XYZ file of C-alpha atoms in Angstrom:
643
model
C -14.100 27.015 52.344
C -11.162 24.740 51.466
C -12.222 21.257 50.422
C -10.405 17.964 49.983
C -11.708 14.774 48.389
C -10.483 11.509 49.927
C -10.834 8.422 47.722
C -10.539 5.517 50.161
C -9.402 2.101 48.852
C -10.708 2.730 45.343
C -8.579 -0.173 44.102
C -9.318 -3.117 41.810
C -9.057 -5.768 44.542
C -11.759 -3.995 46.559
C -13.900 -2.976 43.589
C -13.946 -6.569 42.314
C -15.232 -8.119 45.553
C -17.913 -10.565 44.311
C -20.388 -9.573 47.025
C -20.017 -5.803 46.751
C -23.555 -4.463 47.152
C -23.238 -1.824 44.436
C -22.405 -2.886 40.896
C -18.793 -2.084 40.073
C -19.567 -0.018 36.970
C -22.199 2.031 38.795
C -19.872 2.663 41.731
C -17.030 3.711 39.423
C -19.377 6.084 37.581
C -20.584 7.614 40.855
C -17.058 8.110 42.198
C -15.874 9.378 38.806
C -18.635 11.999 38.786
C -17.525 13.217 42.205
C -13.875 13.178 41.151
C -14.641 15.253 38.030
C -16.501 17.760 40.200
C -13.525 17.951 42.560
C -11.068 18.534 39.718
C -13.276 21.132 38.040
C -13.591 23.043 41.296
C -9.885 22.732 42.201
C -10.308 20.683 45.358
C -7.307 18.989 46.874
C -7.536 15.301 46.014
C -5.949 12.452 47.981
C -5.960 8.797 46.949
C -5.924 6.806 50.197
C -4.848 3.261 49.334
C -4.062 0.041 51.146
C -0.655 -1.069 49.855
C 0.894 -4.355 50.978
C 4.530 -5.375 50.518
C 5.304 -8.443 48.407
C 6.246 -10.461 51.526
C 2.966 -9.404 53.239
C 4.844 -8.501 56.441
C 2.900 -5.248 56.702
C -0.504 -6.896 56.081
C -3.144 -6.877 58.785
C -2.988 -10.025 60.976
C -6.294 -11.408 59.666
C -5.081 -10.861 56.097
C -1.916 -12.817 56.868
C -4.165 -15.636 58.058
C -6.845 -15.507 55.347
C -4.944 -14.126 52.353
C -3.776 -10.595 51.622
C -4.635 -8.373 48.670
C -3.540 -5.024 47.227
C 0.081 -6.083 46.816
C 2.029 -3.015 45.768
C 2.844 -3.058 42.070
C -0.013 -5.420 41.120
C -3.135 -4.555 39.123
C -5.261 -5.308 42.191
C -3.601 -2.472 44.113
C -4.269 0.127 41.433
C -7.319 2.255 40.748
C -9.271 1.737 37.507
C -8.231 4.187 34.800
C -11.346 6.340 35.345
C -10.242 6.947 38.958
C -6.467 6.881 38.565
C -4.470 9.645 40.294
C -3.328 12.558 38.170
C -0.174 14.599 38.664
C -0.419 16.551 41.891
C -2.891 14.111 43.486
C -0.860 12.244 46.115
C -1.317 8.598 47.090
C -1.522 8.149 50.862
C -0.662 4.553 51.728
C -2.105 2.737 54.730
C -1.906 -0.664 56.357
C -5.065 -0.852 58.439
C -8.397 1.001 58.178
C -8.060 4.760 58.538
C -6.224 6.955 56.080
C -5.123 9.055 59.047
C -2.865 6.285 60.381
C -0.413 7.747 57.854
C 0.556 11.095 59.388
C 1.233 12.477 55.907
C -2.522 12.885 55.359
C -3.084 15.184 58.339
C 0.057 17.137 57.529
C -1.004 17.655 53.909
C -4.552 18.691 54.848
C -3.302 21.156 57.436
C -0.672 22.608 55.114
C -3.406 23.331 52.557
C -5.643 24.808 55.285
C -8.384 22.292 54.491
C -11.507 22.623 56.636
C -13.888 20.209 54.832
C -13.228 16.653 53.635
C -15.539 14.746 51.302
C -15.108 10.964 51.506
C -15.935 8.256 48.984
C -14.747 4.689 48.509
C -14.777 1.196 50.057
C -15.869 -0.274 52.527
C -18.578 1.838 54.158
C -18.598 -0.095 57.439
C -14.803 -0.267 57.793
C -12.226 1.990 56.100
C -14.670 4.747 55.121
C -16.074 4.811 58.656
C -12.643 4.776 60.313
C -11.312 7.549 58.071
C -14.434 9.686 58.658
C -14.214 9.327 62.444
C -10.518 10.212 62.485
C -11.161 13.243 60.263
C -13.879 14.382 62.661
C -11.565 13.881 65.646
C -9.014 16.135 63.969
C -11.502 18.974 63.590
C -12.489 18.663 59.941
C -16.041 19.009 58.694
C -16.804 15.593 57.165
C -19.163 14.748 54.289
C -19.713 11.172 53.069
C -21.017 10.816 49.499
C -23.697 8.148 50.029
C -23.923 6.762 46.498
C -20.119 6.865 46.102
C -19.386 4.461 48.965
C -19.970 0.714 48.968
C -19.670 -2.396 51.099
C -20.226 -6.157 50.975
C -21.961 -6.026 54.389
C -25.354 -4.410 53.844
C -26.572 -4.380 57.451
C -23.401 -2.884 58.933
C -23.036 -0.395 56.076
C -26.588 0.902 56.572
C -26.097 1.070 60.347
C -22.837 2.981 59.854
C -24.438 5.669 57.703
C -27.461 5.955 60.019
C -25.286 6.221 63.130
C -22.633 8.585 61.798
C -25.032 10.953 59.988
C -25.381 14.326 61.732
C -22.879 13.235 64.366
C -19.363 12.880 63.006
C -20.352 13.431 59.374
C -23.106 14.401 56.982
C -24.168 11.572 54.676
C -25.640 13.045 51.491
C -25.841 12.413 47.749
C -23.370 13.930 45.299
C -26.072 16.212 43.849
C -26.714 17.599 47.315
C -22.979 17.952 47.989
C -22.722 20.062 44.848
C -25.632 22.230 46.001
C -24.429 22.442 49.608
C -20.948 23.548 48.625
C -22.325 25.899 45.929
C -20.485 24.178 43.119
C -21.191 23.982 39.437
C -22.783 20.667 38.624
C -20.848 18.583 36.094
C -22.957 16.654 33.615
C -22.430 12.930 33.954
C -21.564 11.135 30.717
C -21.446 7.378 30.109
C -19.484 6.021 27.158
C -21.244 3.356 25.108
C -18.509 1.147 23.658
C -18.353 -1.619 21.070
C -17.974 -4.973 22.900
C -16.200 -6.422 19.841
C -13.709 -3.518 19.749
C -13.549 -1.756 23.107
C -11.612 1.161 21.636
C -14.605 2.160 19.502
C -17.056 4.514 21.210
C -20.579 4.424 19.801
C -22.129 7.229 21.862
C -21.602 9.616 24.740
C -24.732 9.018 26.791
C -25.936 11.722 29.214
C -26.802 10.150 32.571
C -30.114 11.661 33.648
C -31.318 12.210 37.165
C -33.873 13.871 39.391
C -34.605 16.936 37.239
C -35.123 14.982 34.010
C -37.275 12.379 35.771
C -39.448 15.142 37.238
C -39.998 16.571 33.731
C -40.974 13.159 32.353
C -43.362 12.536 35.263
C -45.034 15.913 34.658
C -45.586 14.966 31.012
C -46.926 11.525 31.901
C -49.280 12.841 34.580
C -50.966 14.890 31.859
C -51.141 11.837 29.596
C -52.639 9.489 32.204
C -56.096 10.981 31.687
C -55.763 10.765 27.887
C -54.965 7.055 27.806
C -57.530 6.352 30.515
C -60.452 7.373 28.290
C -59.321 5.275 25.315
C -61.298 2.080 24.789
C -59.551 -1.274 24.727
C -60.174 -1.449 20.990
C -58.615 1.981 20.409
C -55.499 1.006 22.367
C -55.249 -2.268 20.482
C -55.429 -0.508 17.143
C -52.637 1.890 18.126
C -50.441 -0.989 19.251
C -51.247 -3.127 16.209
C -49.998 -0.195 14.119
C -46.814 -0.189 16.235
C -46.399 -3.946 15.774
C -46.657 -3.506 12.015
C -44.034 -0.753 12.127
C -41.701 -2.942 14.206
C -42.240 -5.847 11.819
C -41.597 -3.700 8.763
C -38.278 -2.640 10.301
C -37.293 -6.145 11.445
C -33.851 -5.955 9.848
C -33.129 -2.638 11.577
C -33.534 -4.263 14.994
C -31.417 -7.251 13.998
C -28.626 -5.012 12.719
C -28.677 -2.898 15.887
C -28.429 -5.987 18.115
C -25.486 -7.252 16.090
C -23.749 -3.879 16.149
C -24.418 -2.595 19.667
C -24.599 -5.809 21.668
C -22.265 -7.823 19.390
C -24.968 -10.484 19.446
C -24.368 -13.205 16.818
C -26.802 -12.654 13.976
C -28.713 -15.904 14.457
C -29.324 -15.049 18.103
C -30.309 -11.518 17.085
C -32.962 -12.866 14.694
C -34.338 -15.144 17.412
C -34.632 -12.249 19.873
C -36.375 -9.979 17.380
C -38.884 -12.643 16.305
C -39.659 -13.597 19.912
C -40.216 -9.939 20.825
C -42.500 -9.373 17.832
C -44.486 -12.442 18.900
C -44.930 -11.025 22.402
C -46.289 -7.770 20.988
C -48.677 -9.571 18.651
C -50.021 -11.801 21.420
C -50.604 -8.856 23.772
C -52.392 -6.908 21.016
C -54.700 -9.799 20.168
C -55.573 -10.973 23.673
C -56.055 -7.927 25.901
C -59.380 -7.335 27.615
C -60.364 -5.192 30.581
C -63.706 -6.572 31.756
C -65.382 -9.939 32.352
C -68.747 -11.010 33.655
C -69.699 -12.632 36.945
C -73.056 -14.256 37.649
C -74.065 -11.200 39.683
C -71.681 -8.491 38.542
C -68.515 -7.740 36.607
C -64.764 -7.725 37.149
C -62.896 -4.738 35.745
C -59.155 -4.460 35.192
C -58.046 -0.884 35.829
C -54.611 0.618 35.053
C -52.199 1.607 37.820
C -51.415 4.998 36.273
C -47.677 5.337 35.657
C -45.511 2.203 35.733
C -41.715 2.015 35.729
C -39.957 -0.383 33.365
C -36.306 -1.188 34.097
C -34.893 -3.263 31.232
C -31.493 -4.985 30.735
C -28.867 -4.903 28.003
C -28.736 -8.583 27.042
C -32.171 -8.732 25.335
C -32.820 -5.013 24.870
C -35.402 -5.406 22.110
C -37.584 -8.344 23.166
C -37.692 -7.588 26.880
C -38.406 -3.889 26.349
C -41.255 -4.271 23.838
C -42.549 -7.280 25.781
C -43.114 -4.974 28.764
C -44.145 -1.800 26.922
C -47.002 -3.418 24.980
C -49.048 -4.864 27.866
C -48.407 -1.784 29.985
C -50.038 0.360 27.283
C -52.759 -2.158 26.340
C -54.045 -2.006 29.903
C -54.038 1.802 29.941
C -50.857 2.722 31.812
C -48.326 5.401 31.036
C -44.677 4.356 31.232
C -41.373 5.690 32.472
C -38.750 3.464 30.862
C -35.120 3.192 31.938
C -33.156 0.816 29.694
C -29.583 -0.270 30.387
C -27.045 2.330 29.277
C -25.184 -0.070 26.999
C -28.420 -0.529 25.014
C -28.594 3.209 24.316
C -28.862 3.169 20.515
C -31.474 0.457 20.142
C -33.561 1.839 23.028
C -33.540 5.288 21.465
C -34.630 3.740 18.162
C -37.491 1.863 19.855
C -38.670 5.139 21.377
C -38.564 6.761 17.927
C -40.785 3.939 16.648
C -43.298 4.717 19.405
C -43.234 8.339 18.306
C -43.869 7.342 14.676
C -47.032 5.564 15.837
C -48.323 8.323 18.146
C -47.514 6.446 21.362
C -44.630 8.563 22.641
C -46.909 10.846 24.702
C -47.621 7.817 26.911
C -43.971 6.761 27.310
C -41.095 8.660 28.876
C -37.545 7.474 28.166
C -34.808 8.028 30.767
C -31.156 7.051 30.396
C -29.377 6.613 33.678
C -27.385 4.513 36.080
C -28.201 2.790 39.373
C -28.770 6.142 41.082
C -31.287 7.080 38.371
C -33.094 3.781 38.931
C -33.372 4.507 42.653
C -34.943 7.900 41.962
C -37.556 6.233 39.731
C -38.156 3.526 42.318
C -38.778 6.025 45.109
C -41.037 8.361 43.131
C -44.540 8.233 44.612
C -46.121 8.949 41.204
C -44.847 5.623 39.848
C -47.319 2.983 40.985
C -45.676 -0.289 39.872
C -42.247 -1.509 38.763
C -41.316 -4.223 36.267
C -37.627 -5.157 36.399
C -35.280 -7.598 34.705
C -31.776 -7.890 36.149
C -29.707 -9.330 38.966
C -30.761 -10.957 42.241
C -28.916 -8.324 44.243
C -30.729 -5.390 42.650
C -34.058 -7.259 42.608
C -33.910 -7.810 46.357
C -33.201 -4.121 46.915
C -36.206 -3.212 44.739
C -38.441 -5.610 46.686
C -37.425 -4.002 49.955
C -38.172 -0.475 48.727
C -41.421 -1.388 46.930
C -42.639 -3.076 50.094
C -42.457 0.197 52.013
C -44.946 2.018 49.742
C -46.290 -0.600 48.930
C -46.179 -0.797 45.132
C -46.379 -3.951 42.991
C -43.058 -5.333 41.780
C -42.502 -7.802 38.974
C -38.874 -8.935 39.004
C -37.080 -11.510 36.876
C -33.696 -11.954 38.503
C -31.660 -14.347 36.399
C -30.797 -17.990 36.687
C -28.025 -20.347 37.728
C -29.621 -23.027 35.580
C -28.742 -26.711 35.620
C -29.091 -29.600 33.188
C -29.092 -33.157 34.534
C -27.669 -35.823 32.215
C -28.409 -39.456 33.068
C -26.334 -42.251 31.596
C -28.885 -43.343 28.991
C -28.659 -39.969 27.172
C -24.999 -39.032 27.664
C -24.430 -38.963 23.917
C -22.998 -36.713 21.225
C -26.397 -35.319 20.173
C -27.176 -34.136 23.721
C -23.667 -32.707 24.103
C -24.122 -30.645 20.937
C -27.467 -29.263 22.105
C -26.105 -28.485 25.562
C -23.133 -26.555 24.173
C -25.535 -24.305 22.280
C -27.583 -23.710 25.423
C -24.474 -22.998 27.479
C -22.495 -20.740 25.182
C -24.774 -18.960 22.699
C -24.349 -15.184 23.087
C -21.398 -16.094 25.336
C -23.762 -17.345 28.040
C -25.237 -13.862 28.507
C -28.803 -15.143 28.696
C -30.752 -15.592 31.910
C -31.852 -19.043 30.676
C -28.353 -20.259 29.720
C -27.229 -23.568 31.232
C -24.464 -22.834 33.755
C -24.295 -26.130 35.692
C -24.166 -29.630 34.204
C -24.918 -32.494 36.586
C -23.882 -35.830 35.075
C -24.498 -39.365 36.288
C -21.250 -40.541 37.836
C -20.731 -43.580 35.607
C -20.480 -41.447 32.433
C -19.102 -38.115 33.618
C -15.626 -38.497 32.111
C -16.988 -39.669 28.762
C -19.625 -36.926 28.610
C -17.179 -34.196 29.620
C -14.983 -35.233 26.694
C -17.991 -35.078 24.352
C -18.785 -31.539 25.529
C -15.189 -30.420 25.054
C -15.140 -31.782 21.510
C -18.316 -29.851 20.705
C -16.864 -26.680 22.231
C -13.836 -26.981 19.949
C -16.189 -26.766 16.952
C -17.659 -23.415 18.030
C -16.671 -20.370 15.990
C -15.897 -17.068 17.685
C -15.683 -13.906 15.645
C -17.578 -11.217 13.776
C -21.184 -11.292 15.081
C -22.523 -10.294 11.663
C -21.244 -13.491 10.032
C -23.718 -16.373 9.746
C -21.280 -18.991 11.017
C -20.377 -17.068 14.184
C -21.689 -18.725 17.336
C -19.669 -16.961 20.051
C -19.485 -13.193 20.358
C -17.731 -11.079 22.987
C -18.841 -10.271 26.503
C -20.684 -7.020 27.103
C -17.813 -5.193 28.806
C -14.170 -5.279 29.845
C -15.391 -5.223 33.427
C -17.252 -8.507 32.938
C -14.242 -10.021 31.164
C -11.954 -9.112 34.082
C -14.464 -10.403 36.617
C -14.900 -13.785 34.917
C -11.158 -14.299 34.530
C -10.783 -13.602 38.234
C -13.526 -16.100 39.110
C -11.841 -18.738 36.931
C -8.486 -18.099 38.635
C -10.078 -18.343 42.082
C -11.725 -21.642 41.134
C -8.351 -23.025 40.023
C -6.756 -21.867 43.286
C -9.430 -23.836 45.122
C -8.679 -27.071 43.274
C -10.922 -26.866 40.203
C -9.685 -28.055 36.814
C -10.164 -26.309 33.462
C -11.367 -28.901 30.957
C -11.341 -26.373 28.115
C -11.087 -22.597 27.678
C -10.519 -20.319 30.639
C -8.610 -17.534 28.907
C -8.808 -14.714 26.373
C -8.573 -16.051 22.777
C -5.163 -15.626 21.175
C -6.392 -14.561 17.714
C -5.273 -11.023 16.817
C -8.687 -10.251 15.337
C -10.245 -10.680 18.790
C -7.629 -8.814 20.811
C -9.451 -5.476 21.111
C -12.829 -6.823 22.245
C -14.225 -8.298 25.452
C -13.613 -11.897 24.454
C -13.415 -15.012 26.605
C -13.086 -18.587 25.449
C -16.033 -20.905 26.205
C -14.965 -22.495 29.466
C -15.818 -25.799 31.144
C -14.659 -26.331 34.726
C -14.542 -29.666 36.566
C -13.624 -30.810 40.094
C -15.732 -28.020 41.578
C -17.123 -28.015 45.109
C -20.907 -27.614 45.071
C -20.529 -25.088 47.897
C -18.031 -22.951 45.963
C -18.825 -19.465 44.728
C -18.495 -20.455 41.089
C -21.099 -23.225 41.510
C -23.518 -21.266 43.680
C -23.651 -18.035 41.663
C -24.766 -16.863 38.234
C -21.605 -15.622 36.513
C -23.409 -14.499 33.330
C -20.802 -15.503 30.806
C -19.376 -18.487 28.894
C -18.374 -20.371 32.042
C -19.949 -23.734 32.932
C -19.226 -26.135 35.795
C -19.657 -29.918 35.678
C -20.304 -32.069 38.741
C -21.207 -35.717 39.201
C -24.199 -37.388 40.872
C -24.572 -41.039 41.744
C -28.257 -41.149 40.729
C -31.333 -39.053 39.893
C -32.039 -38.362 43.581
C -28.626 -36.814 44.218
C -28.814 -35.015 40.865
C -32.089 -33.312 41.810
C -30.659 -32.346 45.198
C -27.684 -30.728 43.440
C -30.015 -29.041 40.951
C -31.938 -27.432 43.824
C -28.867 -26.553 45.927
C -28.607 -22.903 44.759
C -30.636 -19.779 45.493
C -31.831 -19.439 41.895
C -34.750 -21.281 40.369
C -35.376 -20.119 36.813
C -34.836 -23.079 34.458
C -34.016 -26.742 34.899
C -33.490 -29.441 32.265
C -33.353 -33.229 32.447
C -32.048 -35.600 29.787
C -33.230 -39.197 30.157
C -35.666 -41.648 28.586
C -36.711 -42.915 32.029
C -40.347 -41.952 32.711
C -39.802 -42.576 36.418
C -36.852 -40.161 36.535
C -38.785 -37.595 34.496
C -41.749 -37.739 36.897
C -39.462 -37.417 39.899
C -37.768 -34.387 38.332
C -41.096 -32.756 37.470
C -42.289 -33.296 41.031
C -39.142 -32.124 42.831
C -37.211 -29.658 40.648
C -37.318 -26.125 42.072
C -37.600 -23.954 38.960
C -40.283 -21.913 37.239
C -39.415 -23.364 33.809
C -38.831 -27.094 33.337
C -37.564 -28.726 30.161
C -37.372 -32.428 29.358
C -34.787 -33.631 26.826
C -34.088 -30.152 25.460
C -31.749 -27.568 26.872
C -33.003 -24.493 25.041
C -36.769 -24.784 24.593
C -38.628 -22.383 22.341
C -40.488 -20.129 24.763
C -44.173 -19.626 24.036
C -45.390 -16.031 23.758
C -48.615 -17.104 25.469
C -46.905 -18.878 28.367
C -45.626 -17.439 31.650
C -41.966 -16.549 32.074
C -41.104 -16.767 35.738
C -38.546 -18.020 38.218
C -38.840 -19.562 41.630
C -36.827 -18.711 44.738
C -34.372 -15.851 44.128
C -34.966 -15.932 40.361
C -38.352 -14.275 40.494
C -40.547 -11.994 42.545
C -44.175 -11.121 41.947
C -46.341 -11.932 38.965
C -45.028 -13.906 35.984
C -44.398 -12.076 32.704
C -46.210 -12.508 29.376
C -49.356 -14.304 28.255
C -52.505 -13.857 30.327
C -50.278 -12.980 33.311
C -49.680 -9.527 31.802
C -53.097 -8.449 32.998
C -52.384 -9.615 36.561
C -49.437 -7.252 36.868
C -50.372 -4.233 34.777
C -53.857 -3.776 36.246
C -55.712 -3.409 39.503
C -58.707 -5.706 39.863
C -62.061 -4.162 40.732
C -65.191 -6.241 41.340
C -68.610 -4.616 40.867
C -71.732 -6.337 42.201
C -75.119 -5.391 40.839
C -78.528 -5.794 42.456
C -81.213 -7.237 40.205
C -84.482 -7.578 42.133
C -86.861 -10.255 40.897
């Protein structure tokens, strides 16, 4: 069998499409894994790329009309370094959809006596499909690597794979391709880097998959019966011991957040203390039975629950989920974000120190790993914190089982500023809420809606406060702005800023990488305020998750509330005014799960619910008494007491 790998349109302009349904980093990792397998097994490798001349004369007609991309010689036309061609791996240029429109591809495949082509790349419903069909028409056996293709059009992409499978091509996962073609499986490694100095590698993280998950599930199935027979008091005592251990090592967690996440030290302390408060509350307030007038209500565990936790608050969110899951008698399979590898591993070690590790299985993996966990029938509920896109996919899959899903999916949060409070004090507070941890908080303010009469004055106040912010070493007390989490996010945000400018927006301050030499090697971006933005634009309507804020005007409180609600998110909303009438109107009409009056960054209560409306949340709220609603199944028992 002679095999060729075709990488179709694996270029920055396609990979950076804002609506691509698979996260860029996950897609690159999946394609990279396949590419490494191909190189190790000496496949022929062809990089099929759309390349457009500088004058765009060879662009497709609809590109000429709507704007071309992939101009030859630009960064957008190149592959990311992980997928860049090596010597001996030819680039096959194309103008339209199929790689076979360039006769060089057929000629090269035939000269190498290729009989099987494996296809990955972008977009599933267009160029991947066209290339696969043309390969089939030319007599090649065609395999499409399902998790190594992506599209921005979910419906047509899914229909393409369903229609083409077992007709013109086989659509299978990379693991199955390896097995089918009797190849040696290459271990997938993810590099954990320092956001403050991207050249520094902290760890080489093994990406785990189906086999490792199966081993963890086997272990947890044996532990389900052990935790089930523990009394509530016994579980509480075990978790109180864990809380004490976490508290004793408070500085360890702070230092890890500063080092691994480059989180400014003041923000790191706040996260650690909030997380410790969540654990303490859950330990003190759990119960599993209550009386009715003629019976009892019991709260029974699900069995094994899956916890999918993010990188931005890797300590507080993780322990805030782990504690109630265990208090209510569940075992846990936990998949933290890869970039939180070190701190997550340390948290697991703390569980081991307190005898809780037999009830928790830790898995490090990517999006494909998460899907395996999601689809495992032994896992009875899922708690997730992450993006809207992934949350919606989880909801769709969980609905087919069905299994309970608790999903917190971020926020495109707005603060409304009325004229009576457009002052320096409010501007200072807002800047902290917008730019702390470089805006990488789900509750960060991303939109500022200002009463029209004072918008120019208030924008100037905000810019003056931004100029006072200090970027730099996260371990220094005076540092307020750290780097972004990755170079990928830095590139993405710069592109979004450029697109906003092309569409008429103005940069009031920031908008570029800082010029200081000490910041040159990290993932830095200046705190950015953008004005003259359309409320229908991408940058207004979407959560960018970085230090980028847009300002728009409203003629009065009624228009301001309408603008506040005019996005798909609904996590947090803030209003600044002394008007009781305006406050009541905002409280009645604002579409958000968390409302704040005259403060932009409220101190969240460990006993209160944390939840979003609309696309920001799905299922039961997190924390407080709501923990029991998600981590248990309710059972009502009626008793008969004859007179």
